[in-house]
Short mmCIF file of C-alpha atoms in Angstrom, two decimals:
data_model
loop_
_atom_site.label_atom_id
_atom_site.label_comp_id
_atom_site.label_asym_id
_atom_site.label_seq_id
_atom_site.Cartn_x
_atom_site.Cartn_y
_atom_site.Cartn_z
CA MET A 178 -61.75 -44.18 -77.29
CA THR A 179 -59.44 -45.28 -75.34
CA ALA A 180 -57.61 -43.39 -72.59
CA ARG A 181 -54.00 -42.93 -74.62
CA GLN A 182 -55.84 -41.82 -77.49
CA ASP A 183 -57.89 -39.22 -75.59
CA LEU A 184 -54.42 -38.61 -73.94
CA PHE A 185 -53.25 -37.96 -77.84
CA ALA A 186 -55.89 -35.99 -78.84
CA GLY A 187 -55.74 -33.43 -76.15
CA VAL A 188 -52.34 -32.68 -76.38
CA ALA A 189 -52.26 -33.02 -80.23
CA LEU A 190 -54.94 -29.96 -79.65
CA LEU A 191 -53.09 -27.82 -77.37
CA VAL A 192 -49.40 -28.43 -79.69
CA VAL A 193 -50.99 -27.24 -82.50
CA TRP A 194 -53.08 -24.13 -80.77
CA ALA A 195 -49.30 -23.26 -78.63
CA ILE A 196 -47.44 -22.92 -82.37
CA VAL A 197 -50.00 -21.17 -83.54
CA THR A 198 -50.05 -18.38 -80.48
CA LEU A 199 -46.38 -18.81 -80.37
CA TYR A 200 -45.99 -17.51 -83.92
CA ARG A 201 -48.62 -14.92 -83.10
CA HIS A 202 -46.72 -13.19 -80.62
CA TRP A 203 -43.20 -14.06 -81.32
CA GLY A 204 -40.79 -10.98 -81.85
CA LEU A 205 -43.49 -8.92 -80.22
CA TRP A 206 -42.39 -6.56 -77.26
CA GLY A 207 -42.90 -7.80 -74.07
CA THR A 208 -44.22 -5.07 -71.74
CA ASP A 209 -44.88 -6.47 -68.87
CA MET A 210 -41.42 -8.74 -68.43
CA SER A 211 -39.38 -5.64 -69.97
CA ALA A 212 -39.67 -4.99 -66.08
CA LEU A 213 -38.12 -8.02 -65.23
CA TYR A 214 -35.23 -7.57 -67.90
CA TRP A 215 -34.49 -3.67 -67.25
CA ALA A 216 -34.31 -4.69 -63.52
CA GLY A 217 -31.98 -7.73 -64.11
CA HIS A 218 -30.04 -5.54 -67.07
CA PHE A 219 -29.71 -2.86 -64.24
CA TYR A 220 -28.66 -5.71 -61.41
CA ALA A 221 -25.78 -6.91 -63.82
CA GLN A 222 -24.49 -3.38 -64.47
CA GLY A 223 -24.04 -3.25 -60.62
CA ALA A 224 -26.82 0.37 -60.79
CA LEU A 225 -28.35 -1.00 -57.81
CA ASP A 226 -30.33 2.67 -57.03
CA GLN A 227 -32.38 2.31 -60.52
CA ILE A 228 -34.09 -1.03 -59.80
CA TYR A 229 -37.18 0.36 -57.79
CA VAL A 230 -36.71 3.68 -59.13
CA GLY A 231 -40.13 5.77 -59.39
CA GLY A 232 -42.28 9.00 -58.41
CA GLN A 233 -44.74 9.44 -56.10
CA ASP A 234 -47.25 6.59 -57.59
CA PHE A 235 -46.89 3.07 -58.16
CA PHE A 236 -46.75 3.57 -61.30
CA TRP A 237 -45.11 5.27 -63.72
CA GLU A 238 -46.63 8.21 -66.29
CA ILE A 239 -43.16 9.27 -67.89
CA PRO A 240 -40.69 6.45 -66.98
CA PRO A 241 -37.26 7.13 -65.45
CA ASP A 242 -34.86 8.57 -67.83
CA GLU A 243 -31.77 5.45 -67.55
CA TRP A 244 -35.23 3.13 -68.59
CA LEU A 245 -36.34 5.80 -71.11
CA ALA A 246 -33.04 6.03 -73.22
CA LEU A 247 -32.82 1.74 -72.69
CA THR A 248 -36.19 1.14 -74.38
CA ARG A 249 -35.62 4.24 -76.93
CA VAL A 250 -31.90 2.10 -78.34
CA HIS A 251 -34.60 -1.30 -78.75
CA GLY A 252 -37.20 1.12 -80.89
CA ALA A 253 -39.56 0.65 -77.83
CA SER A 254 -42.10 3.59 -76.69
CA PRO A 255 -42.41 5.13 -73.35
CA LEU A 256 -45.58 3.65 -72.28
CA ASP A 257 -44.31 -0.46 -73.52
CA ILE A 258 -41.71 -0.85 -70.51
CA THR A 259 -43.23 -1.04 -66.79
CA PRO A 260 -42.09 -0.61 -63.37
CA TYR A 261 -40.77 -3.92 -61.33
CA ILE A 262 -42.08 -4.99 -58.04
CA TYR A 263 -40.83 -8.24 -58.04
CA PRO A 264 -38.42 -9.36 -55.57
CA PRO A 265 -34.52 -8.30 -55.49
CA ILE A 266 -33.85 -11.97 -55.88
CA TRP A 267 -35.12 -11.98 -60.20
CA ALA A 268 -33.16 -9.49 -60.93
CA ALA A 269 -30.43 -11.32 -59.69
CA LEU A 270 -31.13 -14.56 -61.16
CA LEU A 271 -32.23 -12.49 -64.81
CA ALA A 272 -28.68 -10.49 -64.39
CA PRO A 273 -26.70 -12.77 -66.68
CA ILE A 274 -28.69 -13.94 -69.41
CA THR A 275 -29.68 -9.97 -69.90
CA GLN A 276 -26.02 -9.91 -70.95
CA THR A 277 -26.28 -12.99 -73.19
CA LEU A 278 -29.46 -12.07 -75.04
CA ASP A 279 -31.31 -8.76 -76.32
CA PRO A 280 -34.45 -7.62 -75.50
CA HIS A 281 -36.08 -9.44 -78.20
CA ALA A 282 -34.53 -13.01 -77.63
CA PHE A 283 -35.34 -12.42 -74.06
CA PHE A 284 -39.15 -11.96 -74.73
CA ASN A 285 -39.13 -14.69 -77.10
CA LEU A 286 -38.22 -17.04 -74.35
CA THR A 287 -40.08 -15.88 -71.98
CA GLN A 288 -43.48 -16.14 -74.27
CA GLY A 289 -42.12 -19.67 -75.28
CA ILE A 290 -42.24 -20.29 -71.93
CA ASN A 291 -46.05 -18.98 -70.60
CA VAL A 292 -47.32 -20.96 -73.74
CA THR A 293 -45.38 -24.48 -72.18
CA CYS A 294 -46.79 -22.91 -68.46
CA ILE A 295 -50.44 -22.38 -70.30
CA SER A 296 -50.33 -26.04 -72.07
CA LEU A 297 -48.94 -27.69 -68.71
CA SER A 298 -51.98 -25.75 -66.64
CA VAL A 299 -54.80 -26.95 -69.17
CA TRP A 300 -53.00 -30.44 -67.77
CA LEU A 301 -52.56 -29.54 -64.18
CA ALA A 302 -56.20 -28.72 -64.38
CA TRP A 303 -57.64 -31.34 -65.33
CA ARG A 304 -56.34 -33.49 -63.33
CA ILE A 305 -57.00 -31.59 -59.88
CA PHE A 306 -60.74 -31.51 -61.52
CA GLY A 307 -60.58 -35.16 -62.15
CA ALA A 308 -59.17 -37.10 -64.21
CA GLY A 309 -61.52 -40.30 -65.00
CA HIS A 310 -64.68 -37.80 -65.20
CA VAL A 311 -63.68 -35.77 -68.51
CA PRO A 312 -62.03 -36.75 -71.50
CA PHE A 313 -59.04 -34.39 -72.04
CA TRP A 314 -59.94 -33.72 -75.53
CA GLN A 315 -63.02 -32.53 -74.12
CA TRP A 316 -61.00 -30.14 -71.75
CA ALA A 317 -58.43 -29.17 -73.67
CA GLY A 318 -60.67 -28.17 -76.52
CA ILE A 319 -62.84 -25.76 -74.19
CA SER A 320 -59.84 -24.52 -72.67
CA VAL A 321 -58.23 -23.25 -76.06
CA VAL A 322 -61.76 -21.97 -76.87
CA LEU A 323 -61.43 -19.79 -73.88
CA LEU A 324 -57.67 -19.31 -74.20
CA GLN A 325 -58.46 -17.52 -78.08
CA LEU A 326 -61.50 -15.32 -76.77
CA THR A 327 -61.21 -13.98 -73.32
CA MET A 328 -59.66 -11.20 -73.07
CA PRO A 329 -57.76 -12.29 -69.35
CA ALA A 330 -56.07 -14.66 -71.16
CA VAL A 331 -55.69 -12.34 -74.24
CA LEU A 332 -54.12 -9.91 -72.79
CA ALA A 333 -52.09 -12.08 -70.51
CA LEU A 334 -50.39 -13.25 -73.78
CA GLN A 335 -49.67 -9.91 -75.38
CA LEU A 336 -48.15 -7.81 -72.33
CA ASN A 337 -46.12 -11.47 -71.89
CA GLN A 338 -47.32 -11.54 -68.34
CA PRO A 339 -45.16 -13.08 -65.66
CA GLN A 340 -48.94 -14.08 -63.85
CA ILE A 341 -49.09 -16.77 -66.80
CA ALA A 342 -45.62 -18.86 -65.53
CA VAL A 343 -47.21 -18.39 -61.50
CA THR A 344 -50.58 -19.53 -62.75
CA CYS A 345 -48.80 -22.28 -63.63
CA ILE A 346 -46.65 -22.91 -60.81
CA VAL A 347 -50.12 -22.63 -58.26
CA LEU A 348 -51.85 -25.28 -60.23
CA LEU A 349 -48.97 -27.10 -59.40
CA ALA A 350 -49.06 -27.18 -56.44
CA PHE A 351 -52.43 -27.79 -55.86
CA TYR A 352 -52.43 -30.61 -58.20
CA ARG A 353 -50.02 -32.40 -55.96
CA LEU A 354 -52.05 -31.23 -52.69
CA CYS A 355 -54.69 -33.44 -54.26
CA ALA A 356 -52.60 -35.82 -54.66
CA GLY A 357 -51.88 -35.96 -51.32
CA HIS A 358 -48.64 -34.46 -50.85
CA SER A 359 -49.19 -31.58 -48.17
CA LYS A 360 -45.14 -30.92 -47.81
CA SER A 361 -44.71 -30.42 -51.60
CA ALA A 362 -47.89 -28.29 -52.02
CA GLY A 363 -46.80 -25.93 -49.57
CA ALA A 364 -43.30 -25.15 -50.55
CA ILE A 365 -44.95 -24.93 -54.16
CA LEU A 366 -46.98 -22.18 -53.55
CA ALA A 367 -44.53 -20.38 -51.59
CA LEU A 368 -42.28 -20.54 -54.37
CA ALA A 369 -45.14 -18.75 -56.59
CA ALA A 370 -45.65 -16.42 -53.73
CA ALA A 371 -42.14 -15.50 -54.02
CA ILE A 372 -42.62 -14.82 -57.35
CA LYS A 373 -45.47 -12.58 -56.34
CA LEU A 374 -47.21 -12.20 -53.31
CA SER A 375 -50.88 -12.86 -54.15
CA PRO A 376 -50.52 -16.45 -54.19
CA ALA A 377 -49.68 -16.09 -50.85
CA ALA A 378 -53.42 -15.53 -49.80
CA LEU A 379 -54.30 -18.94 -51.33
CA ILE A 380 -53.08 -20.81 -48.06
CA LEU A 381 -56.49 -19.97 -46.31
CA LEU A 382 -57.27 -23.31 -48.90
CA PHE A 383 -55.26 -25.00 -46.26
CA VAL A 384 -56.89 -23.62 -43.87
CA MET A 385 -60.27 -24.39 -44.98
CA ARG A 386 -59.30 -28.19 -45.23
CA ARG A 387 -56.92 -28.39 -42.15
CA ASP A 388 -54.31 -29.12 -44.42
CA TRP A 389 -52.37 -28.29 -41.17
CA ARG A 390 -49.30 -30.33 -43.29
CA ALA A 391 -49.11 -27.74 -46.14
CA LEU A 392 -49.46 -24.45 -43.98
CA ALA A 393 -46.24 -25.32 -42.53
CA SER A 394 -44.77 -26.61 -45.32
CA PHE A 395 -45.60 -23.00 -46.77
CA ALA A 396 -44.24 -21.18 -44.14
CA VAL A 397 -41.28 -23.31 -43.63
CA PHE A 398 -39.70 -22.97 -47.69
CA GLY A 399 -41.39 -18.95 -47.88
CA ALA A 400 -38.61 -18.17 -45.08
CA LEU A 401 -36.25 -20.22 -46.75
CA PHE A 402 -37.00 -18.05 -49.92
CA ALA A 403 -37.27 -14.71 -48.43
CA SER A 404 -33.73 -15.60 -46.10
CA LEU A 405 -31.94 -17.09 -50.06
CA SER A 406 -33.57 -13.28 -51.73
CA ILE A 407 -31.80 -11.54 -48.96
CA LEU A 408 -28.81 -13.41 -48.72
CA GLY A 409 -28.58 -13.05 -52.86
CA THR A 410 -28.87 -9.43 -53.03
CA ASN A 411 -29.40 -7.12 -49.96
CA LEU A 412 -31.17 -5.63 -47.44
CA ASP A 413 -31.27 -2.47 -49.13
CA LEU A 414 -33.35 -3.49 -51.47
CA HIS A 415 -35.87 -5.52 -49.80
CA TRP A 416 -36.44 -2.36 -48.17
CA GLN A 417 -37.01 -0.41 -51.36
CA LEU A 418 -39.22 -2.88 -52.47
CA LEU A 419 -42.01 -2.52 -48.88
CA ASP A 420 -41.71 1.29 -50.19
CA ARG A 421 -42.59 0.78 -53.00
CA ILE A 422 -45.62 -1.65 -52.46
CA SER A 423 -46.48 0.98 -49.18
CA LEU A 424 -47.21 3.77 -52.24
CA LEU A 425 -50.11 1.83 -52.35
CA ASP A 426 -51.10 1.73 -49.03
CA GLY A 427 -54.93 4.37 -48.51
CA LYS A 428 -54.89 4.25 -52.20
CA ILE A 429 -57.25 2.82 -54.61
CA LEU A 430 -56.48 2.55 -58.47
CA VAL A 431 -58.90 2.65 -61.00
CA SER A 432 -58.57 0.85 -64.65
CA ARG A 433 -58.95 -0.73 -67.17
CA ILE A 434 -57.65 -4.20 -65.98
CA ASN A 435 -58.31 -4.33 -62.50
CA TYR A 436 -61.29 -5.55 -61.65
CA SER A 437 -60.63 -5.23 -57.55
CA ILE A 438 -63.98 -4.34 -55.73
CA GLU A 439 -62.55 -1.39 -54.36
CA PRO A 440 -62.93 1.37 -56.97
CA PHE A 441 -66.65 -0.29 -57.95
CA ILE A 442 -67.81 0.65 -54.63
CA PHE A 443 -66.24 3.62 -54.37
CA GLN A 444 -67.55 5.60 -57.83
CA LEU A 445 -70.78 4.23 -56.09
CA VAL A 446 -70.48 6.60 -52.97
CA GLU A 447 -69.32 9.06 -55.47
CA LEU A 448 -72.70 8.69 -57.20
CA VAL A 449 -74.87 8.77 -54.42
CA GLN A 450 -72.60 11.80 -53.87
CA GLY A 451 -73.28 13.77 -57.13
CA ARG A 452 -69.00 13.43 -57.83
CA ALA A 453 -68.61 9.97 -59.51
CA ASP A 454 -66.43 11.36 -62.88
CA PHE A 455 -67.20 8.30 -65.41
CA PHE A 456 -65.50 10.00 -68.32
CA ILE A 457 -61.98 9.43 -67.17
CA THR A 458 -59.22 8.92 -70.23
CA ASN A 459 -56.23 7.14 -68.09
CA TYR A 460 -55.67 4.82 -64.78
CA THR A 461 -56.19 6.92 -61.76
CA ILE A 462 -55.28 6.93 -58.15
CA PHE A 463 -58.15 8.84 -55.61
CA ASP A 464 -57.31 8.59 -51.90
CA GLN A 465 -59.33 5.33 -50.36
CA PRO A 466 -62.10 6.47 -47.42
CA VAL A 467 -61.63 5.36 -43.42
CA TRP A 468 -64.03 2.31 -44.02
CA MET A 469 -62.96 0.43 -47.31
CA GLY A 470 -59.90 -1.35 -45.99
CA PRO A 471 -62.54 -2.51 -43.06
CA LEU A 472 -65.30 -2.92 -45.38
CA THR A 473 -63.11 -5.88 -47.74
CA LYS A 474 -62.22 -7.70 -45.09
CA LEU A 475 -65.20 -7.96 -43.53
CA ALA A 476 -66.60 -9.05 -47.09
CA LEU A 477 -63.07 -11.43 -47.05
CA LEU A 478 -63.94 -13.50 -43.58
CA ILE A 479 -67.13 -13.70 -44.90
CA GLY A 480 -66.53 -14.47 -48.33
CA PHE A 481 -64.26 -17.45 -46.86
CA GLY A 482 -67.21 -18.47 -45.42
CA LEU A 483 -69.29 -19.31 -47.52
CA VAL A 484 -67.35 -20.86 -49.72
CA TRP A 485 -66.05 -23.46 -46.68
CA TRP A 486 -70.15 -23.69 -45.74
CA ILE A 487 -70.78 -24.41 -48.99
CA THR A 488 -68.63 -26.99 -50.37
CA ARG A 489 -68.22 -28.45 -47.00
CA ARG A 490 -70.34 -32.16 -47.70
CA HIS A 491 -68.96 -32.42 -51.43
CA PRO A 492 -66.26 -35.47 -52.11
CA ASP A 493 -62.63 -34.45 -53.32
CA PRO A 494 -61.69 -33.79 -56.06
CA ARG A 495 -64.85 -31.54 -56.57
CA LYS A 496 -64.40 -30.24 -53.27
CA LEU A 497 -61.00 -29.16 -53.92
CA TRP A 498 -61.84 -27.83 -57.83
CA LEU A 499 -64.76 -25.67 -55.63
CA GLN A 500 -62.40 -24.26 -53.72
CA LEU A 501 -60.50 -22.96 -56.26
CA ILE A 502 -62.80 -21.63 -58.34
CA LEU A 503 -64.65 -20.08 -55.93
CA LEU A 504 -61.85 -18.93 -53.65
CA ALA A 505 -59.27 -17.34 -56.26
CA PRO A 506 -61.70 -14.69 -57.92
CA ILE A 507 -63.00 -13.86 -54.24
CA LEU A 508 -59.07 -13.25 -52.96
CA MET A 509 -58.80 -10.91 -56.59
CA ILE A 510 -61.87 -8.83 -56.24
CA LEU A 511 -60.80 -8.16 -52.90
CA SER A 512 -57.17 -7.04 -53.53
CA PRO A 513 -56.86 -3.59 -54.53
CA LEU A 514 -54.56 -5.12 -57.25
CA ALA A 515 -57.43 -7.14 -59.12
CA TRP A 516 -55.49 -7.68 -62.59
CA ALA A 517 -57.53 -9.07 -64.81
CA HIS A 518 -54.80 -11.85 -66.43
CA TYR A 519 -55.36 -13.63 -62.20
CA LEU A 520 -58.89 -14.48 -63.61
CA LEU A 521 -56.18 -16.98 -65.50
CA LEU A 522 -56.59 -19.11 -63.04
CA PRO A 523 -60.23 -19.87 -62.50
CA LEU A 524 -60.73 -19.54 -65.70
CA PHE A 525 -58.43 -23.25 -66.37
CA LEU A 526 -60.80 -24.83 -64.28
CA ILE A 527 -64.05 -23.63 -65.83
CA PRO A 528 -64.33 -26.80 -68.35
CA GLY A 529 -65.61 -28.94 -65.33
CA ILE A 530 -68.84 -27.08 -65.66
CA PHE A 531 -69.59 -29.80 -68.07
CA VAL A 532 -69.30 -32.22 -65.20
CA ILE A 533 -71.30 -30.45 -62.85
CA LEU A 534 -74.14 -29.42 -65.19
CA PRO A 535 -76.08 -30.76 -67.96
CA GLN A 536 -74.97 -30.48 -71.63
CA ARG A 537 -77.14 -27.80 -72.71
CA GLN A 538 -76.92 -25.26 -69.39
CA ALA A 539 -73.14 -25.99 -69.38
CA ILE A 540 -73.35 -24.94 -73.07
CA LEU A 541 -75.32 -21.79 -72.09
CA TRP A 542 -72.90 -20.89 -69.45
CA LEU A 543 -69.81 -21.61 -71.18
CA VAL A 544 -71.85 -19.13 -74.44
CA LEU A 545 -72.12 -16.51 -71.03
CA ILE A 546 -68.53 -16.55 -70.33
CA LEU A 547 -67.79 -15.86 -73.51
CA VAL A 548 -69.47 -12.78 -74.08
CA LEU A 549 -69.05 -11.20 -70.62
CA PHE A 550 -65.03 -12.19 -70.90
CA SER A 551 -64.86 -11.81 -73.99
CA ASP A 552 -61.42 -9.69 -75.72
CA THR A 553 -63.80 -7.96 -78.69
CA LEU A 554 -66.43 -6.88 -75.79
CA TRP A 555 -63.21 -5.35 -73.96
CA GLN A 556 -62.04 -3.78 -77.77
CA ILE A 557 -65.24 -1.67 -78.15
CA LEU A 558 -65.55 -0.75 -74.54
CA ILE A 559 -62.44 0.44 -74.15
CA GLU A 560 -63.44 2.45 -77.59
CA THR A 561 -66.08 4.12 -75.92
CA GLN A 562 -66.32 7.83 -73.29
CA MET A 563 -66.01 5.32 -70.88
CA THR A 564 -63.17 4.08 -71.86
CA VAL A 565 -61.35 3.04 -67.89
CA TRP A 566 -65.28 2.42 -66.27
CA ALA A 567 -67.56 0.85 -68.88
CA PRO A 568 -65.01 -2.04 -68.75
CA LEU A 569 -63.74 -2.24 -64.96
CA ILE A 570 -67.75 -2.08 -64.37
CA LEU A 571 -68.43 -4.88 -66.23
CA GLY A 572 -65.96 -7.33 -64.94
CA VAL A 573 -67.13 -6.75 -61.43
CA ILE A 574 -70.78 -7.30 -62.21
CA SER A 575 -69.35 -10.28 -64.11
CA ILE A 576 -67.31 -11.74 -61.50
CA GLY A 577 -69.34 -11.42 -59.26
CA PHE A 578 -72.17 -13.31 -61.01
CA CYS A 579 -70.51 -15.75 -61.95
CA LEU A 580 -69.56 -16.91 -58.25
CA LYS A 581 -73.04 -16.54 -57.53
CA SER A 582 -74.75 -19.20 -59.91
CA LEU A 583 -72.28 -21.49 -59.08
CA ALA A 584 -72.14 -20.50 -55.66
CA ILE A 585 -75.65 -21.59 -55.66
CA TRP A 586 -75.53 -24.96 -57.89
CA ALA A 587 -72.91 -26.09 -55.33
CA LEU A 588 -75.23 -25.48 -52.15
CA ARG A 589 -78.10 -26.95 -53.61
CA THR A 590 -76.25 -29.61 -55.11
#
């Protein structure tokens, strides 16, 4: 198969997947995207006090009256909306769109963008790994299987998650990095962090690679985007955002889709002390023990050092692929909010195992990932009595097992 035929076959696979996926999700309510729509709507109406409205917790059990009233007008339930926790600039930019499109049209538009971003992410991950090492049609085929069967991908699409677009931007940043364009890599990663703060932690890869130009570019463009947000909206909205985020300080969130190691360790301690409750039925927030913060920071420092040590002698582009697929999950599980859809980034990189491992081992590894992160298994677990703890415990253990296996291979090679 020629290079052109290979590219055509891979693109054809992704186009078919995109059409089928968009058809299946067309007209569905976008729960997580609703936060951006309502924030844009309230910004357009001048009701700035409603953008970051909420109770004493980071999330809400009952939405504010104004949000709830608008939701009911469009036939949705209180469970179909989530609070807005993004920078104010995005509410301002979306405000004109919310005055033109109703929620359903907006969700269809953003779902189309998400499906496009996923398709582009598959190509970017392939280029980061090194296009000459594996046929694109094979990479795309494995990716489609993962996208169809794994819970993080299925959930992200069902929720119409902005994380999909953020992941695509992050992959674009590191594609530019491996192409030798450090300044644009830093600028693009800063854009991703301007949408969601979590990608900012990936500057550790710039530090690991001693790419000070990329780090400086990130700092400059990060400051630029922050300034534009403040000048484009107002400073008070940014203080309100910080107030919402501060509600998580000293707290542990237990949720069936939060794969942070903090609730996992917390429950182990509770189990030893005879206070563990495995049968809570909804997300729960506990006070964080004073030792938890220093412990996770120490674990992050150790994880960063191990990734550098393990990958230091690997050649690029494999080194960058290894650093991304190892560091991204470590940063994820060591943060207070480790949503399952954050696994999209390593998910896009997984097809590379068919190059680094013998084919039989790679197939076994892929099957194991499909089982451990199966959407079907997740659905079964949330129907059990341990509806919250069972998927959380399995998720944390599975991520740890995959990281350990990949790290051992990288160290021995």
